[in-house]
Coordinates of C-alpha atoms and ligand atoms in Angstrom, one line a residue:
M296 CA -21.3 -9.3 -13.1
L297 CA -21.0 -5.9 -11.3
V298 CA -18.8 -6.2 -8.2
F299 CA -18.8 -3.4 -5.7
G300 CA -15.7 -3.1 -3.6
I301 CA -15.2 -1.4 -0.2
E302 CA -12.0 -0.5 1.5
S303 CA -11.9 0.8 5.1
S304 CA -8.9 -0.8 6.7
C305 CA -7.0 2.3 7.7
D306 CA -7.3 6.0 6.9
E307 CA -8.9 5.9 3.4
T308 CA -12.5 5.2 2.6
G309 CA -12.7 3.8 -0.9
V310 CA -15.4 2.2 -3.0
A311 CA -15.5 1.1 -6.6
L312 CA -17.7 -0.7 -9.1
F313 CA -15.9 -3.3 -11.3
D314 CA -17.4 -5.2 -14.2
S315 CA -16.0 -8.8 -14.1
D316 CA -17.3 -9.7 -17.6
S317 CA -15.4 -7.0 -19.4
Q318 CA -12.8 -6.7 -16.6
T319 CA -13.2 -3.0 -16.5
L320 CA -13.5 -0.5 -13.7
L321 CA -16.7 1.5 -14.1
A322 CA -16.1 4.1 -11.3
H323 CA -14.5 4.6 -8.0
T324 CA -14.7 7.2 -5.2
L325 CA -12.2 7.9 -2.4
H326 CA -11.9 10.0 0.7
T327 CA -8.6 10.2 2.5
Q328 CA -8.5 11.1 6.2
M329 CA -4.9 12.3 6.0
A330 CA -5.7 15.9 6.9
M331 CA -7.8 14.8 9.9
H332 CA -5.0 12.6 11.4
A333 CA -2.2 15.1 10.5
E334 CA -3.1 17.1 13.6
Y335 CA -2.2 14.1 15.8
G336 CA 0.9 13.1 13.8
G337 CA -0.5 9.7 13.1
V338 CA -3.7 7.7 12.5
V339 CA -6.1 7.8 15.5
P340 CA -8.1 4.6 15.1
E341 CA -11.3 5.8 16.8
L342 CA -11.5 8.9 14.6
A343 CA -10.8 6.7 11.5
S344 CA -13.7 4.5 12.3
R345 CA -16.1 7.4 12.9
D346 CA -15.1 9.0 9.7
H347 CA -15.5 5.8 7.6
I348 CA -19.1 5.6 9.0
R349 CA -19.7 9.2 7.8
R350 CA -18.3 8.6 4.4
L351 CA -19.4 5.1 3.3
V352 CA -23.0 5.9 2.2
P353 CA -22.2 9.2 0.3
L354 CA -19.2 7.7 -1.4
T355 CA -21.3 4.7 -2.5
N356 CA -24.0 6.9 -3.9
E357 CA -21.5 9.1 -5.7
C358 CA -19.7 6.0 -7.2
L359 CA -22.9 4.5 -8.5
Q360 CA -23.9 7.8 -9.9
K361 CA -20.6 8.2 -11.7
A362 CA -21.0 4.7 -13.2
G363 CA -24.6 5.4 -14.2
K364 CA -25.8 2.5 -12.2
T365 CA -28.1 1.9 -9.2
Y366 CA -28.0 -0.3 -6.1
A367 CA -30.1 -2.9 -8.0
D368 CA -27.4 -3.3 -10.6
I369 CA -24.8 -4.6 -8.1
H370 CA -24.3 -8.4 -8.2
A371 CA -21.8 -8.9 -5.4
I372 CA -20.0 -6.9 -2.7
G373 CA -16.3 -7.4 -1.9
Y374 CA -14.9 -5.8 1.2
T375 CA -11.5 -5.7 3.1
Q376 CA -11.7 -8.1 5.9
G377 CA -8.2 -7.5 7.1
P378 CA -5.4 -6.8 8.0
G379 CA -5.9 -3.3 9.4
L380 CA -7.4 -1.4 12.3
G381 CA -10.2 -3.5 13.9
G382 CA -12.7 -0.7 14.3
A383 CA -12.1 0.7 10.8
L384 CA -12.5 -2.8 9.2
L385 CA -15.7 -3.3 11.1
T386 CA -17.3 -0.3 9.5
G387 CA -16.7 -1.6 6.0
A388 CA -17.6 -5.1 6.9
A389 CA -20.9 -4.1 8.6
F390 CA -21.8 -1.8 5.7
A391 CA -21.0 -4.5 3.1
N392 CA -23.0 -7.2 4.9
A393 CA -26.0 -4.9 5.6
L394 CA -26.1 -3.7 2.0
A395 CA -25.7 -7.2 0.6
F396 CA -28.3 -8.6 2.9
A397 CA -30.8 -5.8 1.9
L398 CA -30.1 -6.4 -1.8
N399 CA -30.1 -10.2 -1.4
I400 CA -26.7 -10.5 -3.1
P401 CA -23.5 -12.3 -1.9
V402 CA -20.4 -10.9 -0.2
I403 CA -16.7 -11.7 -0.8
E404 CA -14.0 -11.1 1.9
V405 CA -10.9 -9.6 0.5
H406 CA -7.3 -9.6 1.9
H407 CA -6.1 -6.0 1.8
L408 CA -2.6 -7.0 0.7
E409 CA -4.0 -9.1 -2.2
G410 CA -5.8 -6.0 -3.2
H411 CA -2.5 -4.2 -3.4
L412 CA -0.8 -7.1 -5.0
L413 CA -3.3 -7.3 -7.9
S414 CA -3.7 -3.5 -8.2
P415 CA -1.2 -3.2 -11.1
F416 CA -3.7 -5.3 -13.2
L417 CA -6.1 -2.3 -13.1
S418 CA -3.9 -0.3 -15.4
E419 CA -1.6 -3.0 -17.0
K420 CA -2.8 -5.8 -19.3
N421 CA 0.6 -7.4 -20.0
I422 CA 1.4 -8.9 -16.7
R423 CA 1.7 -12.7 -16.9
F424 CA 1.9 -15.3 -14.1
P425 CA 4.2 -16.3 -12.5
F426 CA 5.9 -13.1 -11.3
L427 CA 7.8 -11.7 -8.4
A428 CA 5.9 -9.2 -6.3
L429 CA 7.4 -6.5 -4.2
L430 CA 4.8 -5.3 -1.7
V431 CA 5.9 -2.0 -0.1
S432 CA 3.3 -0.3 2.0
G433 CA 2.9 1.5 5.2
G434 CA 2.4 -1.7 7.1
H435 CA 4.2 -4.4 5.0
T436 CA 7.4 -5.0 3.1
Q437 CA 7.3 -8.4 1.4
I438 CA 8.8 -10.2 -1.5
M439 CA 6.5 -12.9 -2.9
A440 CA 6.4 -15.5 -5.6
V441 CA 3.0 -15.2 -7.3
E442 CA 2.1 -18.3 -9.3
A443 CA -1.6 -17.4 -9.9
V444 CA -4.4 -15.5 -8.3
G445 CA -4.5 -16.9 -4.7
K446 CA -1.1 -18.7 -5.0
Y447 CA 1.3 -16.6 -3.1
T448 CA 4.6 -17.8 -1.5
L449 CA 6.4 -15.4 0.8
L450 CA 10.1 -15.4 0.1
G451 CA 11.1 -12.7 2.6
E452 CA 9.8 -9.7 4.5
S453 CA 10.9 -6.9 6.8
I454 CA 11.5 -8.3 10.3
D455 CA 10.7 -4.9 11.9
D456 CA 9.5 -1.7 10.4
A457 CA 7.9 -1.7 6.9
A458 CA 9.6 0.5 4.3
G459 CA 6.7 3.0 4.3
E460 CA 6.7 3.1 8.1
A461 CA 10.5 3.8 8.0
F462 CA 9.8 6.6 5.6
D463 CA 7.1 8.1 7.8
K464 CA 9.1 7.7 11.1
T465 CA 12.2 9.2 9.5
A466 CA 10.1 12.1 8.1
K467 CA 8.7 12.7 11.6
L468 CA 12.1 12.9 13.2
L469 CA 13.1 15.4 10.5
G470 CA 10.1 17.5 11.5
L471 CA 8.1 16.9 8.3
P472 CA 4.3 16.9 8.6
Y473 CA 2.4 13.6 8.7
P474 CA 2.4 11.4 6.6
G475 CA 5.9 12.3 5.7
G476 CA 6.9 9.5 3.3
A477 CA 6.0 11.3 0.1
K478 CA 7.3 14.6 1.4
L479 CA 10.6 13.0 2.4
S480 CA 11.0 11.6 -1.1
Q481 CA 10.4 15.0 -2.6
L482 CA 13.1 16.6 -0.5
A483 CA 15.4 13.7 -1.3
E484 CA 15.2 14.7 -5.0
L485 CA 16.7 18.1 -3.9
G486 CA 19.5 16.5 -1.9
K487 CA 22.9 15.5 -3.2
D488 CA 24.5 12.1 -3.2
G489 CA 27.2 11.1 -0.9
A490 CA 26.8 13.8 1.8
F491 CA 25.7 11.1 4.3
D492 CA 26.1 7.4 4.2
F493 CA 23.6 5.2 6.0
P494 CA 23.7 1.5 6.6
R495 CA 22.0 -1.0 4.2
P496 CA 20.7 -3.4 6.9
M497 CA 20.7 -7.1 6.0
I498 CA 21.7 -6.4 2.5
H499 CA 24.2 -9.3 2.6
S500 CA 22.0 -11.6 4.8
G501 CA 21.8 -14.1 1.9
D502 CA 18.1 -14.4 2.2
F503 CA 15.1 -12.1 1.4
E504 CA 14.6 -10.8 4.9
M505 CA 14.9 -7.0 5.4
S506 CA 15.2 -4.6 8.3
F507 CA 14.5 -0.9 8.3
S508 CA 14.3 0.1 12.0
G509 CA 18.1 0.4 12.4
L510 CA 18.2 2.8 9.5
K511 CA 15.9 5.2 11.2
T512 CA 18.2 5.1 14.3
A513 CA 21.2 5.9 12.1
V514 CA 19.3 8.9 10.7
L515 CA 18.5 10.0 14.3
T516 CA 22.2 9.8 15.2
A517 CA 23.2 11.9 12.2
V518 CA 20.5 14.4 12.9
N519 CA 21.7 14.8 16.5
Q520 CA 25.2 15.3 15.3
E521 CA 24.2 18.0 12.8
R522 CA 22.1 19.7 15.4
Q523 CA 25.2 20.1 17.5
K524 CA 26.7 22.0 14.6
Y525 CA 23.6 24.0 13.5
G526 CA 21.2 24.1 16.4
D527 CA 17.7 22.7 16.3
R528 CA 16.8 24.0 12.9
L529 CA 19.0 22.2 10.3
P530 CA 19.8 24.0 7.1
E531 CA 17.4 22.8 4.3
S532 CA 20.4 21.5 2.3
V533 CA 21.5 19.3 5.2
R534 CA 18.0 18.0 5.7
N535 CA 17.6 17.3 2.0
D536 CA 20.9 15.5 1.9
I537 CA 19.8 13.3 4.9
C538 CA 16.5 12.5 3.1
R539 CA 18.4 11.5 0.0
A540 CA 20.9 9.3 1.8
F541 CA 18.0 7.6 3.7
Q542 CA 16.0 7.0 0.5
T543 CA 19.0 5.7 -1.3
A544 CA 19.7 3.2 1.4
V545 CA 16.1 1.9 1.4
V546 CA 16.0 1.7 -2.4
D547 CA 19.4 -0.1 -2.5
V548 CA 18.1 -2.8 0.0
L549 CA 14.9 -3.3 -1.9
Y550 CA 16.6 -3.4 -5.2
S551 CA 19.3 -5.9 -4.1
K552 CA 16.7 -8.2 -2.5
V553 CA 14.4 -8.2 -5.6
K554 CA 17.4 -8.8 -7.8
A555 CA 18.5 -11.9 -5.7
A556 CA 14.9 -13.1 -5.7
L557 CA 14.7 -12.9 -9.5
G558 CA 17.9 -14.9 -9.6
Q559 CA 16.5 -17.6 -7.4
T560 CA 13.1 -17.9 -8.9
G561 CA 14.1 -17.4 -12.5
F562 CA 11.0 -15.1 -13.0
T563 CA 11.3 -12.4 -15.6
Q564 CA 8.6 -10.1 -14.4
V565 CA 8.4 -8.0 -11.2
V566 CA 5.2 -6.4 -10.0
V567 CA 5.5 -3.6 -7.4
A568 CA 2.6 -2.7 -5.2
G569 CA 1.7 -0.5 -2.2
G570 CA 2.2 3.1 -1.3
V571 CA 6.0 3.2 -1.5
G572 CA 5.6 1.9 -5.1
A573 CA 4.9 5.6 -5.8
N574 CA 8.5 6.5 -4.9
A575 CA 10.3 7.8 -8.0
A576 CA 13.8 6.7 -7.0
L577 CA 12.6 3.2 -6.3
R578 CA 10.8 3.1 -9.7
A579 CA 13.9 4.3 -11.5
K580 CA 16.2 1.8 -9.8
L581 CA 13.9 -1.2 -10.3
K582 CA 13.6 -0.3 -13.9
T583 CA 17.4 -1.1 -14.3
L584 CA 16.7 -4.7 -13.4
N585 CA 17.1 -7.3 -16.1
A586 CA 13.3 -8.0 -15.9
E587 CA 10.0 -6.4 -17.0
V588 CA 8.9 -4.3 -14.1
F589 CA 5.3 -3.2 -13.6
F590 CA 4.0 -0.5 -11.2
P591 CA 0.4 0.4 -10.3
A592 CA -0.8 3.7 -11.6
H593 CA -0.1 6.3 -8.9
E594 CA -3.8 6.5 -7.9
W595 CA -3.8 2.7 -7.1
C596 CA -0.6 2.8 -5.1
T597 CA -2.2 3.9 -1.9
D598 CA -5.4 2.4 -0.4
N599 CA -8.4 2.5 -2.6
G600 CA -11.7 0.7 -3.4
A601 CA -10.8 -0.2 -6.9
M602 CA -8.1 -2.8 -5.9
I603 CA -10.6 -4.4 -3.5
A604 CA -13.3 -4.6 -6.2
Y605 CA -10.8 -6.0 -8.6
A606 CA -9.5 -8.6 -6.1
A607 CA -13.1 -9.6 -5.2
A608 CA -13.9 -10.0 -8.9
Q609 CA -11.1 -12.5 -9.2
H610 CA -12.6 -14.6 -6.4
L611 CA -16.3 -14.8 -7.4
D612 CA -16.1 -18.5 -6.4
K613 CA -15.8 -17.4 -2.8
A614 CA -19.0 -15.3 -2.9
H615 CA -21.4 -16.4 -0.1
Q616 CA -24.6 -15.2 1.5
A617 CA -24.3 -12.1 3.7
G618 CA -24.9 -12.3 7.4
G619 CA -22.8 -12.6 10.5
F620 CA -19.3 -11.4 9.8
T621 CA -15.8 -11.1 11.4
V622 CA -12.8 -9.0 10.6
K623 CA -9.2 -10.0 10.8
P624 CA -7.0 -7.1 12.0
R625 CA -4.0 -9.5 11.8
W626 CA -4.1 -11.8 8.8
R627 CA -1.2 -13.3 6.7
L628 CA -1.8 -13.5 3.0
Q629 CA -0.1 -16.8 2.4
Ligands
KG4_131 O1 -0.1 1.1 0.7 P1 -0.4 2.2 1.7 O2 -1.6 3.1 1.4 O3 -0.4 1.8 3.1 C1 -0.8 0.6 3.7 O4 -1.7 -0.1 3.2 O5 -0.1 0.3 4.7 O6 0.9 3.1 1.7 C2 1.1 4.2 2.5 C3 2.6 4.3 2.7 C4 3.0 5.4 3.8 O7 3.9 4.9 4.7 C5 3.6 6.5 2.9 O8 4.5 7.3 3.6 C6 4.2 5.7 1.8 O9 3.3 4.7 1.5 N1 4.5 6.5 0.6 C7 5.7 6.8 0.1 C8 5.5 7.6 -1.0 N2 4.2 7.8 -1.2 C9 3.6 7.2 -0.2 N3 6.9 6.4 0.5 C10 8.0 6.8 -0.2 N4 7.9 7.6 -1.2 C11 6.7 8.0 -1.7 N5 6.6 8.8 -2.8
ZN132 ZN1 -2.7 -0.5 2.0

């Protein structure tokens, strides 16, 4: 069966065609709105929705063309129902339902985080259930026990900012252009260890809860102190050292929580998913765990249609007739 997947929950429009019989991705296309939102220093929801509307049809045509298929070849359509921006989700949901209705094929609602969670399977065939999942995206930081597709137990999560959000907010206060997470991590590679020491919030809390908003405040305090010495424009070396200390603190917390969760569950495999999963320091540190650690390929770390097509293909039993639809801007995976 050919499953077409549609992602439109935030600032990426992504579509993909997945073959559920051979479990292979036939093609995908993606448009990121990053440049458009950069001007405003963050995602502007109304602009995001309007852009999804502009992109969905051309991206779909391009994807089908790349796969050498036509609309008539699609058997089912999966789309992100939530969580995400309400208006942005509605564009994908409306497009999916209209297309499925016209083609007389069923739709499958997909949870965006389940898409992220299963995305490592797109490039890695050796993952076996059960495993521990570390989901680190712009909106979520969660540690989960994954028993099977659809069987997810939340062990702990960030009680305030998500790790990606902390990266982006810290980057912003350092004057880096939006979205600063990846840029901050590049600068961190140039910084030296030990020049700054930021707190590791909740690292000894004895559970799997995390907190990252205090860390951002600690960085702000350090930046203000340095500005008193150097003026508004910090020397690049100081800025890079701050980036490094911030990144090390986030990575330490994530590592320590995952290590403890492995101890508690007895699992031997860790699957990392979400945008922060692209972070090189996090990857290097997690690889030192006494476990097999899997990461999504870089192109599947951030939002994309392939992970939604893949997740939909694992839930063909949920396929139903297209028609009236709702979106779920807030929706827990468990
Ligand atoms: O998974 P994703 O596309 O977002 C959500 O679905 O929420 O991930 C985006 C997040 C952003 O916060 C971005 O700054 C962060 O992932 N990110 C990184 C890196 N690349 C992307 N954070 C740290 N280091 C990176 N290399
Ligand atoms: Zn995402």
